[in-house]
């Protein structure tokens, strides 16, 4: 998309470690929309930017949770020329407030402001089962296994999941996405000859546009 003059919209960290959707028009800029972020992304102002890009003849790729993809079609309509979507396999979303409270607690305990977060650090080749938090002015990161991290434990046990996620109207292909991507858990069972310690991705093609 970038190489043909198009743009990509995806979830990225902000400086204050909130998450929102960003517009990316360069290959270098794609780095910030990579990686897992177990926080709901704010999409304020994104819809009008997407519509403007499409009206100006740019190809647009939007990635997001299934409900965010459905919201895009609700705003733009279906079959818009040049508009493509990819939904992530979604566990659920949580209130950004719970993430903010966790960051405040970690900062107080460490005595330093949080500088960055990696929910799926793969430094030990354990399929991204480490969570890493870096701090301003400190060289040493806080590294925990996901199953031992308080925020991750709450998230994966659905203790801070929004009530609407328990009755999701957009799971499966009901959101209308062209592609669905996610972690191919269990892939080793089907492909035992492949194991690089970093996991395998799954890409599901759902429409002729996705196939394109």
PDB file of C-alpha atoms in Angstrom, residues 35-193:
ATOM      1  CA  UNK A  35       3.050  -5.287  17.813  1.00  0.00           C
ATOM      2  CA  UNK A  36       0.356  -6.260  20.289  1.00  0.00           C
ATOM      3  CA  UNK A  37      -1.292  -3.557  22.366  1.00  0.00           C
ATOM      4  CA  UNK A  38      -3.759  -4.882  24.920  1.00  0.00           C
ATOM      5  CA  UNK A  39      -5.457  -1.513  25.335  1.00  0.00           C
ATOM      6  CA  UNK A  40      -8.437  -0.089  23.471  1.00  0.00           C
ATOM      7  CA  UNK A  41      -7.341   2.252  20.683  1.00  0.00           C
ATOM      8  CA  UNK A  42      -8.876   5.733  20.423  1.00  0.00           C
ATOM      9  CA  UNK A  43     -10.058   6.388  16.847  1.00  0.00           C
ATOM     10  CA  UNK A  44     -11.103  10.009  17.293  1.00  0.00           C
ATOM     11  CA  UNK A  45     -10.650  11.978  14.072  1.00  0.00           C
ATOM     12  CA  UNK A  46      -9.579   8.958  12.017  1.00  0.00           C
ATOM     13  CA  UNK A  47     -12.777   8.524  10.006  1.00  0.00           C
ATOM     14  CA  UNK A  48     -12.607  11.922   8.312  1.00  0.00           C
ATOM     15  CA  UNK A  49      -8.909  11.406   7.496  1.00  0.00           C
ATOM     16  CA  UNK A  50      -9.678   8.057   5.854  1.00  0.00           C
ATOM     17  CA  UNK A  51     -12.520   9.574   3.836  1.00  0.00           C
ATOM     18  CA  UNK A  52     -10.261  12.443   2.701  1.00  0.00           C
ATOM     19  CA  UNK A  53      -7.534  10.011   1.565  1.00  0.00           C
ATOM     20  CA  UNK A  54     -10.081   7.983  -0.398  1.00  0.00           C
ATOM     21  CA  UNK A  55     -11.600  11.079  -1.990  1.00  0.00           C
ATOM     22  CA  UNK A  56      -8.095  12.078  -3.113  1.00  0.00           C
ATOM     23  CA  UNK A  57      -7.663   8.709  -4.828  1.00  0.00           C
ATOM     24  CA  UNK A  58      -5.316   7.031  -2.361  1.00  0.00           C
ATOM     25  CA  UNK A  59      -5.504   3.346  -1.522  1.00  0.00           C
ATOM     26  CA  UNK A  60      -6.216   2.889   2.198  1.00  0.00           C
ATOM     27  CA  UNK A  61      -5.636  -0.101   4.458  1.00  0.00           C
ATOM     28  CA  UNK A  62      -7.223  -0.036   7.921  1.00  0.00           C
ATOM     29  CA  UNK A  63      -6.353  -2.558  10.626  1.00  0.00           C
ATOM     30  CA  UNK A  64      -8.271  -2.847  13.868  1.00  0.00           C
ATOM     31  CA  UNK A  65     -10.544  -4.934  16.032  1.00  0.00           C
ATOM     32  CA  UNK A  66     -13.646  -6.364  14.335  1.00  0.00           C
ATOM     33  CA  UNK A  67     -15.898  -3.728  15.909  1.00  0.00           C
ATOM     34  CA  UNK A  68     -13.606  -0.971  14.626  1.00  0.00           C
ATOM     35  CA  UNK A  69     -13.725  -2.429  11.120  1.00  0.00           C
ATOM     36  CA  UNK A  70     -17.522  -2.587  11.307  1.00  0.00           C
ATOM     37  CA  UNK A  71     -17.555   1.056  12.440  1.00  0.00           C
ATOM     38  CA  UNK A  72     -15.503   2.024   9.379  1.00  0.00           C
ATOM     39  CA  UNK A  73     -18.028   0.457   7.012  1.00  0.00           C
ATOM     40  CA  UNK A  74     -20.861   2.060   8.941  1.00  0.00           C
ATOM     41  CA  UNK A  75     -19.256   5.456   8.351  1.00  0.00           C
ATOM     42  CA  UNK A  76     -17.954   5.008   4.796  1.00  0.00           C
ATOM     43  CA  UNK A  77     -20.394   2.475   3.386  1.00  0.00           C
ATOM     44  CA  UNK A  78     -19.559  -0.868   1.768  1.00  0.00           C
ATOM     45  CA  UNK A  79     -17.725  -1.353  -1.505  1.00  0.00           C
ATOM     46  CA  UNK A  80     -15.786   1.919  -1.363  1.00  0.00           C
ATOM     47  CA  UNK A  81     -13.143   1.896  -4.090  1.00  0.00           C
ATOM     48  CA  UNK A  82      -9.592   1.694  -2.788  1.00  0.00           C
ATOM     49  CA  UNK A  83     -10.553   0.835   0.794  1.00  0.00           C
ATOM     50  CA  UNK A  84      -9.267  -2.419   2.313  1.00  0.00           C
ATOM     51  CA  UNK A  85      -9.553  -3.756   5.849  1.00  0.00           C
ATOM     52  CA  UNK A  86      -7.773  -6.259   8.055  1.00  0.00           C
ATOM     53  CA  UNK A  87      -9.256  -7.319  11.396  1.00  0.00           C
ATOM     54  CA  UNK A  88      -7.177  -8.744  14.210  1.00  0.00           C
ATOM     55  CA  UNK A  89      -8.235 -11.873  16.053  1.00  0.00           C
ATOM     56  CA  UNK A  90      -9.587 -10.081  19.095  1.00  0.00           C
ATOM     57  CA  UNK A  91      -9.484 -11.355  22.672  1.00  0.00           C
ATOM     58  CA  UNK A  92     -11.477  -8.361  23.967  1.00  0.00           C
ATOM     59  CA  UNK A  93     -10.907  -4.728  24.830  1.00  0.00           C
ATOM     60  CA  UNK A  94     -10.662  -3.095  28.220  1.00  0.00           C
ATOM     61  CA  UNK A  95     -11.170   0.368  29.579  1.00  0.00           C
ATOM     62  CA  UNK A  96      -8.048   2.511  28.987  1.00  0.00           C
ATOM     63  CA  UNK A  97      -8.476   3.639  32.601  1.00  0.00           C
ATOM     64  CA  UNK A  98      -7.336   0.258  33.925  1.00  0.00           C
ATOM     65  CA  UNK A  99      -4.160   0.534  31.829  1.00  0.00           C
ATOM     66  CA  UNK A 100      -3.552   4.040  33.165  1.00  0.00           C
ATOM     67  CA  UNK A 101      -3.944   2.879  36.759  1.00  0.00           C
ATOM     68  CA  UNK A 102      -1.492   0.042  36.183  1.00  0.00           C
ATOM     69  CA  UNK A 103       1.123   2.382  34.678  1.00  0.00           C
ATOM     70  CA  UNK A 104       0.767   4.772  37.611  1.00  0.00           C
ATOM     71  CA  UNK A 105       1.284   1.928  40.071  1.00  0.00           C
ATOM     72  CA  UNK A 106       4.386   0.638  38.246  1.00  0.00           C
ATOM     73  CA  UNK A 107       5.865   4.146  38.048  1.00  0.00           C
ATOM     74  CA  UNK A 108       5.388   4.696  41.781  1.00  0.00           C
ATOM     75  CA  UNK A 109       6.956   1.334  42.640  1.00  0.00           C
ATOM     76  CA  UNK A 110       9.968   1.982  40.388  1.00  0.00           C
ATOM     77  CA  UNK A 111      10.285   5.664  41.204  1.00  0.00           C
ATOM     78  CA  UNK A 112      10.515   6.544  37.497  1.00  0.00           C
ATOM     79  CA  UNK A 113       8.191   7.344  34.605  1.00  0.00           C
ATOM     80  CA  UNK A 114       7.368   4.554  32.181  1.00  0.00           C
ATOM     81  CA  UNK A 115       9.019   5.142  28.803  1.00  0.00           C
ATOM     82  CA  UNK A 116       7.869   2.186  26.747  1.00  0.00           C
ATOM     83  CA  UNK A 117       6.026  -1.137  26.750  1.00  0.00           C
ATOM     84  CA  UNK A 118       6.350  -4.360  24.777  1.00  0.00           C
ATOM     85  CA  UNK A 119       3.526  -6.771  25.525  1.00  0.00           C
ATOM     86  CA  UNK A 120       5.146  -9.538  23.467  1.00  0.00           C
ATOM     87  CA  UNK A 121       8.903  -9.379  23.941  1.00  0.00           C
ATOM     88  CA  UNK A 122      10.522 -12.290  22.076  1.00  0.00           C
ATOM     89  CA  UNK A 123      14.063 -11.853  23.387  1.00  0.00           C
ATOM     90  CA  UNK A 124      14.190 -15.340  24.909  1.00  0.00           C
ATOM     91  CA  UNK A 125      12.577 -17.174  21.990  1.00  0.00           C
ATOM     92  CA  UNK A 126       9.520 -18.134  24.029  1.00  0.00           C
ATOM     93  CA  UNK A 127       6.923 -17.080  21.453  1.00  0.00           C
ATOM     94  CA  UNK A 128       6.564 -13.607  22.978  1.00  0.00           C
ATOM     95  CA  UNK A 129       5.553 -14.688  26.450  1.00  0.00           C
ATOM     96  CA  UNK A 130       7.532 -11.866  28.086  1.00  0.00           C
ATOM     97  CA  UNK A 131       6.221  -8.380  28.857  1.00  0.00           C
ATOM     98  CA  UNK A 132       8.849  -5.632  29.044  1.00  0.00           C
ATOM     99  CA  UNK A 133       8.491  -2.131  30.510  1.00  0.00           C
ATOM    100  CA  UNK A 134      11.257   0.467  30.155  1.00  0.00           C
ATOM    101  CA  UNK A 135      11.684   3.544  32.340  1.00  0.00           C
ATOM    102  CA  UNK A 136      13.046   7.030  31.750  1.00  0.00           C
ATOM    103  CA  UNK A 137      16.549   7.448  33.139  1.00  0.00           C
ATOM    104  CA  UNK A 138      16.924   3.742  33.923  1.00  0.00           C
ATOM    105  CA  UNK A 139      18.875   1.194  31.903  1.00  0.00           C
ATOM    106  CA  UNK A 140      17.247  -1.856  33.423  1.00  0.00           C
ATOM    107  CA  UNK A 141      13.833  -2.887  32.115  1.00  0.00           C
ATOM    108  CA  UNK A 142      11.101  -4.556  34.119  1.00  0.00           C
ATOM    109  CA  UNK A 143      10.701  -7.971  32.468  1.00  0.00           C
ATOM    110  CA  UNK A 144       7.949 -10.360  33.555  1.00  0.00           C
ATOM    111  CA  UNK A 145       6.356 -13.421  32.076  1.00  0.00           C
ATOM    112  CA  UNK A 146       2.834 -12.655  30.898  1.00  0.00           C
ATOM    113  CA  UNK A 147       1.328 -15.164  33.295  1.00  0.00           C
ATOM    114  CA  UNK A 148       3.049 -13.374  36.193  1.00  0.00           C
ATOM    115  CA  UNK A 149       2.255  -9.794  35.176  1.00  0.00           C
ATOM    116  CA  UNK A 150      -0.753  -8.353  37.063  1.00  0.00           C
ATOM    117  CA  UNK A 151      -2.188  -6.410  34.121  1.00  0.00           C
ATOM    118  CA  UNK A 152      -1.746  -9.291  31.656  1.00  0.00           C
ATOM    119  CA  UNK A 153      -3.262 -11.782  34.095  1.00  0.00           C
ATOM    120  CA  UNK A 154      -6.325  -9.595  34.555  1.00  0.00           C
ATOM    121  CA  UNK A 155      -6.632  -9.092  30.786  1.00  0.00           C
ATOM    122  CA  UNK A 156      -6.254 -12.719  29.717  1.00  0.00           C
ATOM    123  CA  UNK A 157      -8.661 -13.863  32.425  1.00  0.00           C
ATOM    124  CA  UNK A 158     -11.229 -11.338  31.119  1.00  0.00           C
ATOM    125  CA  UNK A 159     -11.563  -9.631  34.507  1.00  0.00           C
ATOM    126  CA  UNK A 160     -11.426  -6.133  33.008  1.00  0.00           C
ATOM    127  CA  UNK A 161     -13.147  -6.962  29.724  1.00  0.00           C
ATOM    128  CA  UNK A 162     -15.920  -4.641  28.584  1.00  0.00           C
ATOM    129  CA  UNK A 163     -19.344  -6.219  29.057  1.00  0.00           C
ATOM    130  CA  UNK A 164     -20.160  -5.714  25.356  1.00  0.00           C
ATOM    131  CA  UNK A 165     -17.281  -8.026  24.411  1.00  0.00           C
ATOM    132  CA  UNK A 166     -19.026 -10.971  26.077  1.00  0.00           C
ATOM    133  CA  UNK A 167     -21.801 -10.548  23.508  1.00  0.00           C
ATOM    134  CA  UNK A 168     -19.712  -9.425  20.543  1.00  0.00           C
ATOM    135  CA  UNK A 169     -21.779  -8.715  17.428  1.00  0.00           C
ATOM    136  CA  UNK A 170     -18.737  -8.617  15.145  1.00  0.00           C
ATOM    137  CA  UNK A 171     -16.815 -11.842  15.747  1.00  0.00           C
ATOM    138  CA  UNK A 172     -16.074 -14.254  12.931  1.00  0.00           C
ATOM    139  CA  UNK A 173     -16.562 -12.523   9.606  1.00  0.00           C
ATOM    140  CA  UNK A 174     -19.597 -10.492  10.583  1.00  0.00           C
ATOM    141  CA  UNK A 175     -17.505  -7.303  10.626  1.00  0.00           C
ATOM    142  CA  UNK A 176     -16.987  -7.492   6.851  1.00  0.00           C
ATOM    143  CA  UNK A 177     -13.161  -7.423   6.905  1.00  0.00           C
ATOM    144  CA  UNK A 178     -11.179  -8.465   3.831  1.00  0.00           C
ATOM    145  CA  UNK A 179      -8.551 -10.272   5.911  1.00  0.00           C
ATOM    146  CA  UNK A 180      -8.226 -11.489   9.484  1.00  0.00           C
ATOM    147  CA  UNK A 181      -4.774 -11.840  11.041  1.00  0.00           C
ATOM    148  CA  UNK A 182      -3.578 -13.212  14.342  1.00  0.00           C
ATOM    149  CA  UNK A 183      -1.318 -15.628  16.179  1.00  0.00           C
ATOM    150  CA  UNK A 184      -1.487 -19.185  14.883  1.00  0.00           C
ATOM    151  CA  UNK A 185      -1.536 -20.869  18.276  1.00  0.00           C
ATOM    152  CA  UNK A 186      -1.250 -24.605  17.834  1.00  0.00           C
ATOM    153  CA  UNK A 187       0.581 -24.169  14.551  1.00  0.00           C
ATOM    154  CA  UNK A 188       3.403 -26.403  15.715  1.00  0.00           C
ATOM    155  CA  UNK A 189       0.950 -29.304  15.914  1.00  0.00           C
ATOM    156  CA  UNK A 190       0.193 -28.954  12.195  1.00  0.00           C
ATOM    157  CA  UNK A 191       3.686 -27.889  11.120  1.00  0.00           C
ATOM    158  CA  UNK A 192       6.107 -29.673  13.494  1.00  0.00           C
ATOM    159  CA  UNK A 193       9.046 -29.027  11.160  1.00  0.00           C
TER     160      UNK A 193
END
